[in-house]
Amino acid sequence: MIGLIDWAASRARMIVAFVILSLTVGTAAYVGLPKEGEPDIDIPGLFISVPFPGISAEDSERLLVRPMEAEFQDLDGLTTITATASEGFAGVFLEFEFGWDKSATIADVRDAMSRAEADFPAGAESFQISEINFSEFPIIIVALSGDAPERTLIRLATEMQDALESLTPVLEAGLAGTRDEMLEVILDPLALEAYDVTAADLVNAVVNNNQLIAAGEVTTENGAISVKIPSSFDSSADVYALPITVNGDRVVTLGELADIRLTYEDRLGTARFNGETSIALQVVKRQGFNIIDTSALVRETVEQVRATWPEDLRQSVHVTTTLDQSVTVRDMVRQLEGSVLTAIALVMIVVLAALGTRSAMLVGFAIPTSFMLAFVLLGIMGVAISNIVMFGLILAVGMLVDGAVVVVEYADKRLQAGARPMQAYTDAAKRMFWPVVSSTATTLCAFLPMLFWPGVPGEFMGMLPVTMIFVLSASLIVALIYLPVLGGVAARFTRIVDRGSAVVTALVPWYAARVAVTVAVGYLMFLAALQTINPGVLVAVAEDAPAMIRMAPGVILFVIASALMSVMLGSVQIARRAKPVEAGYRRTPFGWVIHSIVGNPVMPVVTIVAVIGFVMATFSYFGANNNGVEFFVESEPENAIVYVRARGNLSVAEQDALVQQVEAIVLQEPGVRDVFAFAGEGGLNNNTGGVAAPSDTIGQVQLDLEPWGAREDGDLILDRLQARLNALPGIRTEIFSQSRGPAAGKPINLRLSGDNWEELQAATRMARAYFEELAGLTLIEDTLPLPGIDWQIDVDVEAAGRFGADVSTVGAMVQLVTRGILLDTMRVPSSDEEIEIRVRFPEDARVLSTLDTLRVRTRDGLVPLSNFVTYTPTPQLAEIQRIDQSRVFDVKADVVAGLSRVVDGAGETRGYIRDLSTIAEGGTADFTLGETAYTIYRLPPGETGEALAEGLRAGDLTLSPVNANERIAMLTEWLQGENPLPASVSWEWAGDQEEQAESQAFLGQAFGAALGLMFIILLAQFNSVYNSILVLLAVILSTTGVLIGMLVMDQTFSIIMTGTGIVALAGIVVNNNIVLIDTYQEYARYMPRLEAITRTAESRIRPVLLTTITTMAGLAPMMFGISLDFANGGYTIDSPTALWWKQLATAVVFGLGIATVLTLVVTPSLLALRIWFWTILGWAARWIARMGAKGLGRRAQDYALMREARRTTNPTIYWDEDPSPQESVVAEPETAEETPEEPPKTPLRAAE
């Protein structure tokens, strides 16, 4: 494979063409790839719904849900069955394993439903199978509001909906806040009784006359003539003239019995935008389209449609676009692009300072080239550019230059020795081929297992390992193929650049002026890069121009700026003074340190013991002083939903009045830009990740915060808002903040299951009571049936039969008092869909007392309905939840922010205190510790705040942060106690805890798999178990650095982010050890092994520190939350994008930095320890042999000498001085392979 390097060097022009092609195609791929905020997560799930009007929740469970569960339980790949049995409805959600065969699974589900449907009772409607796609959520909301009639708003919204859905990137534009049209037939109860008309008569009359009749055709001698019978309803007049009965000689029509009008269905909810009646269009984009371009197209289309309205309509109806996700995505992309450019700049500064101008330019060239090759691969896969992909680029910036740095640094040595440029770079690539391949392979081994991350977190973070694998694989090609050729070719242009630099120096003799020009040219290079990536930043380009045309100005400008940068760097470069030739080898200060450690058998042991003690102390200190564990990163929210909760049989008007109180407070909150308010049913299709609203929610208020830079911290705004809402009497509110990352519900979710209904409810109440008692829990809720009243109408079947009546007749009369009887459907010009024809009594007669006055027709004449009907109030049971064929209830809670538990030396709880800065409504500090003010949250009997403060200041008491995992541990201890729950009830932790446990287990397995793969690669390279294990010890040192980083930066340990950082570090930190041990094995071939250790540390410290510092420099801005805006100028600190990646960046920076420092000491110590161990063991063996040899004869001594001689191979001898021909005899090697690639330094070579 090394021969590939010579093959590429002999075809330099072809390689240069490939480089240009890679940059061009890669740039085009980046511009063309769609941009999105977060990865689309396609959760493999199907929802099956079965409507059954009038069925109760208990009957729905027994007759509909259980037959479906029985058929579904044997489906392949099924993980969870979640069923809901409610009044008039049964639904089942089936969740499958990721990687499912969607088409085959849907076919299997349809077959299972066909079998289950055979067991359904008569009256069940046809089932419907729906695919659940949590990625299809609105990217922008178009709100129509104002003082206009409802019909006008609906007409305008429908027109705009048609215009938006005609756009190719738009999947749908659903309406929220509208009602369906219907033809309402308001009956006069007295007229019905007078004409002896029943509900059945009305239904039969409408159905029999509203039919599409295919009459056929009449064939005659002159041809065939079609015969038409217009019979379906086209307008309300057709219904008005419909004959119902005959009164003598006169036909009584429906218009004489009722008032017929085209209206809307009963209002089930209300919708307002910023306090005005509103209709919202929820625009969903198709997958594969750019969210930024789609949102811009939507806004343009909205303005075009609005321009066609009359002037007075434009004045009265306001059209607003809000909740625009493209704004967040655009800011995120811009910030991450700035972070990438910042990382590149810092890496270049480090390389420039260490290697010089030419080498730095070659190393810097590896960054964009590797990125562009990775973009080509991403484009082939059809992957969108998301925040995960962008951070993968940031993480890779400092890592992808490692191979380039090693090759260029070695080539620089060869150039100083007098080699020609092409030969120097080719030799460097061949010499470092296997170390670079091994180090890259070990890094890839850390990311390969992450490709199999299960569940939603794995789908969310899945593109991070894919991006890293693509970028690092591309960097391998660049370092070993592209760079040797470009290094040799670039040397031909060095003279031209040097002449240009000399001209600049002559024209501008002032050094400060040349430095200023160099900085300006560097900034121009960044602008050119931005112009290429994001056309239009510097030079205006037509939006409809092809991608290559839009990128051309940026590419041309970047090439020109790069040439100018080369000239300017040469003009400001300070020439290094030539070192005088020294007579002998001089050890460096670091060499003396390593020599003092490895030069005697004691210091390696002392060093190793000291490092072990440091590692153990770090783990111990972190265990006692950490900030707890969290599942995902808590980023700052950008919008939120306020759930309005109340209980009781409330009407829509009563619900709307309560929601208006909440809406008024939200509208007055500073930092809130737009507010949607919904009461009753309805609302926006929000991305809550499947997290359901509380069961007693009567409405919701969705708010959109001002842009991040124009408001306070989002959490402070929401905390302050929650404090104001808590003062409202009669209702409860709960704020669900929609931040970045996979949406999640409350962190504590206890799920209780069982078949005994009474014991299950009792267990749920017991669990909730303990939740209420336990300190630190807030927003506690359960899924027990809500208190309410249903009116149950019982029909005395025997009495009804005596009069000749039946249940269907009674049911029809009852429907006249409620929603009405659905007669049929019809089409009208104002609607694209069929509308219902519904008949019922007037609004003032739609009360239960009307049932007492109604009469039904029997064979004995009209009989009062009350003769065989009674109605009584019963407790309401709205729905029954089942999971995996068992009834379940959940008890959920959140954790109070800023709460800490005060613990004594025995681990006993002495009280709870809260950080005052986390309380939005403020308060009075009870005491302070350092600069932090605390208030007493809860104290046990007999304890005082003064005692806690004194104990904490004296160090007798310590603080333990209260978080979800800590509270769950205490709840688990209670649940595992002496049978607190009935024996028939089982429990488990659901929600985040399921995902957290699964992700934690996977990351542990991935960590082990990565170490195993790396061990195989290292064993293949070094052919030494000891050296392979020695390389992997750096992983433990890196974990120590991660924990130190968590402590220094005062961060919480994130299962996802910090865990990912630890796994990623496993593949990064071993690279330093690979370089050290590979060089040691080379030196040990021709010098004493202890001296080889010292020389290795001396010669490799520069590339080791260089690769480490480049990786740390690339991630340092992200660790501190700094993002530079090169396009518009300025910077941001702790933006939502930066906060998201802080923990992962901190893990890599601290883990790599501390591991590198320790590796430079531990690795030589462990190498020396083995040498000293076998040396001392040999001394002891020889002493024992010498003592025993006194009794042996001459023959035994000769045999021992012969055995020792057989072990000696033909040596290669080097001399420190040139001996005279008469005095020297140099043994030549027998084969070329035995000649070492680099001889030891003679006094002359040391000077070189």
Steps between C-alpha positions, in 0.01 A plus 500: 500500500796730557569469128183703444691807620771457235231439238325826596827694504579381148161630383503840666287672236221246540504541878485878470199461269337274758563761769334774294211267420458411868483865602258592221260209541516520880414868502210442264380215722506720811306779333246255361447295815180590689540682832300410808516573870489149638506158336168357389420207727276247331360304792379160376142506617147445372173623646181301448171671577151346515208744543187361668244774572337467840719223643621543858866484606451163676326346200760647266773328700316167515357483150753692288840538668553151633425322169748733329769438764459126462569522127787750529707327767670262253610763247869491411713781640225631729633669814202667668120493470331811636121497491234755590137410556273802522141597439417442135853404404779244529859565399819294505853630444753237392868584541752289312876465499702749297592372158157349440361405161217751485307351209511143629408612852198699379384198303534277808308751713225522241466119497489493880231768504293305248501204738423718803222683316307175467456502880379861520133557587262652248528878490878524486621712210785407268848513653768737380877445509710816525877534490639711783776730380628732772717683248206648310435804712430858390805702403303826494155615610292745294242667725193681365336715763288810527151636534336311215213249474595139558389399151725766349802384700439139403463592131825698502682227691378239251623707206839540662509130585448410134779738394746364756425134434566557130867570584730205434694519832178517705350169608187648653362816656247384756242732652459552874215693660240428232169317506348274236186611324173314546137533397313543826134400520337652809181307576192632673409236764132601489491469121645150518233396744226671303585325171588172674855496360781304664873524468504180295264661248744790456800275450321278247371797305841660468692181423253378240499831314872586519641228279697487181297279268665353193191468275691369199418573139223444247596340168292580190545472126645849500761426769552474877377774726613534865228536760571719807310520826629800698448382857784617723473824699687799360364779717297566812193560279503131403482405866238766570263355237546141609156330561471340844136400544153553357236692693176436322550623144802713588862389500691616806860591416800514731500878469161515671624294795838663548719803450776403252822697473859457383721555803796354685528213742481571871808673629720253686772754564616856443814641338664841536828654386630788711152547643309498169284224353727307270543219253846349468658323204762248608750458217686169488787457256584188307805304603813582304422870447690787655307646792647848448403516133157347569414756767610785272279360222205472741535863611525613138188302404307640797578855389398420143163360612443792736569746218196367312262596782300824491648789694233498771557127554874549534432766764263284709671160475855477629734234359800410715766233464624372833672202661733503199746216554720622216607798713639263760659280235657800323647628827619154591668443163660845511630449854632152425661621177664772708612238751647287220689798359615599851627148560683502166657837581622386842637175360680692228651739753635207704640322195644822359683571823639147520580404140542820305316649205535232233424208730212689659344567158521132412346394830234768467423374151405163650205652687281628212600210277393242760177691560416516130562127453273433798228722352515297180434182699221669700344617176508149358317379811251785477575621852386849601734747668381511862653618825628145557689502171640850561629409843656187353701733277608708800601187691695376199691823427776434751504125435516490122827695495677242718611291205592806298703641791693176546580470127588866452710511820703198390536640146629823651778300668584331172515837323740630765717195433528603135238281329315625194140617573313223315730235641476646851119498504481159336744353752309661786170354380654154464677516836187617681255295295423231756508730806254736327281213383504342846423824682215581261368144523501507880312831493245352261465201733363734766225623267413176320302346791301824532343425162292234676366729774139390561189704572419865448837627638679279249291633213559855621877469546549253215645750254785593736692172453411497130644851456811414699560180303462683169725791599774286656499257207534797266785638713685170457486538122608863524793433735644200314411571137419867443754664734818323372416601145397855591806539723727408213310712246475798735878511531517598135302814574701587810744711300215704350351558845841590641554754223157648566576521871829676424320752280243569773776541757677750273185697425372500860803521727291548815447164669186609688339603171576160346349326803184712468470414131551132581217509754276675246577238236425228754163655572439518126568126482232439763253718314580314179437169677168633629411625152564151367303324772222757524481694169394860540694584817761711325391519135135506398403195293166426335295257709381306195849455357650146487700393801832504316439856374408615851817348644735621227570850646587354837729234352685751282536744786623224732770391253618858455498565875692176563772607254521843661510338844798286400689808380414704809591222743840478335545875539428496875676177583791546735797296384632266761862527593702206379617284785876454521632153448551339839758237574268252672146407588336729758203385695198729518344602833209264438751231415671549835163466676422173323856378553471567873182291507611202289869503593455304824263222608334703778364806320276310253327333794467831684358671192249224428385487863463879504288495182285216635448697819408809300246304294342338806485832684332662201234230478442517874474878509266506201276242664457725804484840330330452162194686373305184435402325181260605226380318194526769235626855500257757635521770236328836511137492377393706200125438525272336750147374565301599806253222583192631680364234734162485670253229596127470472234491229591835347342636185707647218406849611612431857825350376561798273444744788769324706742487207451873440625573851823310425527659155479851645792434736713340226443794265633740764819302563816674368691287253191335351448584133190309384229308684256237377215413738274197458215396729332161485596271218745596228834674502820501301675181399797546731818296505476365854669172410188303582474650848128535573345798672373450858171312502308790656611757241216728388708725277849606406684822434796468267754780512788592277788679671693789355830415328769388741707816475204730568369355827593360837583140566207287385487296820478818710213628285307174535570474874378855552193428288425184697522694825242750373271227371510320834308790650191427285225341712306192398740370234845351476753573228801311379763625256652257253813659358589399147878501487743333263556130501255211524190621678442339835236509766542525872821330614330294772234266362386205710284252309270268696328207327260229602167336420322571827338838433431595862845399629667676208321825582584462867868442418504808280356714779759360744784576260373851439473560874864401544597725208327788676682420823848470348692829491615642171216382275270742322230500230380160619226338294343159444287340232216385725152553355401863535211578735190576303138406441343314211126463454409140445165435327358157583230352278257257657504252214198309630288814535611628163415169339155512655436824309669379183802732534866402480839636604578651158181706510583629847861570399390707202276716719786552748733607217257778412574649842881468466710529181212408272429220259730465202258468212745484211771700321490733202729720293473876479697749286664662804676180612731255326384219725165351585319669786266341750123542513421496869155540657432600860287710729547874556777600740260585784344154473832310505488422873430178688164621626376494139507122517210512744280671238594289200269231368569207273261340256392147589216275390299653782568853375733761646645390831712722733866402495513515879280187520798272435809727529688617809817705516739514794840667560800263508874554558680586181750257351630672192771255395705196599872479426666164433865418429607152395153363578478632855319799643740771607509826691793742506615729778724777367698782657766756428787602728534838671785696341801599709415269791772336710486243777705567811676179607705423809796266527278196552305572180186610685288783359504810721280718279452654158615842380448679169719733298324835513602589144281218364182643655334727244274674749800578718514470876708564807832323549526303823880473474781513246781262414772680313323709236186284489190593698275222626153481643363223721275267299411233758631405844428191709357554850756638743738628233579869450635699211775649716629152586507405132688816408760449775546135406546582133751774571692276738508214252309261726211496255510472122262584218365237263315634193142381468426377149273250332736204536556570868125524569433185299754315713311603814165406346639164393618436853144565622345281232738215582415529870257288694221465245372858478281406202243220453643170379298511176664826393838511327708811439775630275666829411385634163572807290854634512613224733435233237702688240768591754549142615511376141745770388719454808519127439575549131775757558664258742483225240623736229790600721598136549457420130716799404776387735482149357527620140786732588684219680483284188640780284776580747592135535527473122730804489725444802481121528523553875227446756682716755538795262139469384371508857734787572341704220149434630589622850472852361123447490487482881708814523263677260199405715679660794537818296128494415405491867740785575340699220153444647624630835692799365220612267233421763302284259255217541600160365282442192436139406474591132752782454765419759462128432549560130809709580653217705441246224641740240804570718581130509594521135676836520735472797658173390654676199767659717602164643506347154748763382715461813516120498548476123799737524634315806492168320693658213765655725535186711633316196833678512548660842459400864134473588508747788673752278240425230225597743662836568571568133140405414356746750730772374436449130125441520397765751452760226258299279321363808444845648421643157224247425361538852500878496336513156213281618462698822523833317229395256257421783603766750259770369211255520602400851485863612181562299664756269388536138641759260290646219742556213229611256331770707765559762466458875484195720263314729555325831291209625251510216250209489711330233821535702336386825389183331855377434682637803516174693624291209765760413606522865536123520725486194713806588571410862519126436747539215709769670546324834542160336777637276693650791472179699577286194832676442603388848315172553586338167880539543466383860313184401747428220789546743325292765496197271866552411605533862284204601668266252842656570473441873352158437797424273742621763339274753497207259865549413593527868310182572663336199843622608446364846393169353773496236769458769402139525481439127777369287669655202265317269188667650655847468581437133142384439364821658730714284388316186130562583570868551689521173209347307277783621733765360418619147737668258514861636518827308770715655508883485785719615486841668831602337649426163763233568804462292485230233762298683315510831136444393310202395136575425262208466275551203140384511413185312174635356360841423211445735734489799622856438320738735318787333660761725852441645591637840616855522875544455648833608453617142136376482425655838596835357264439212 
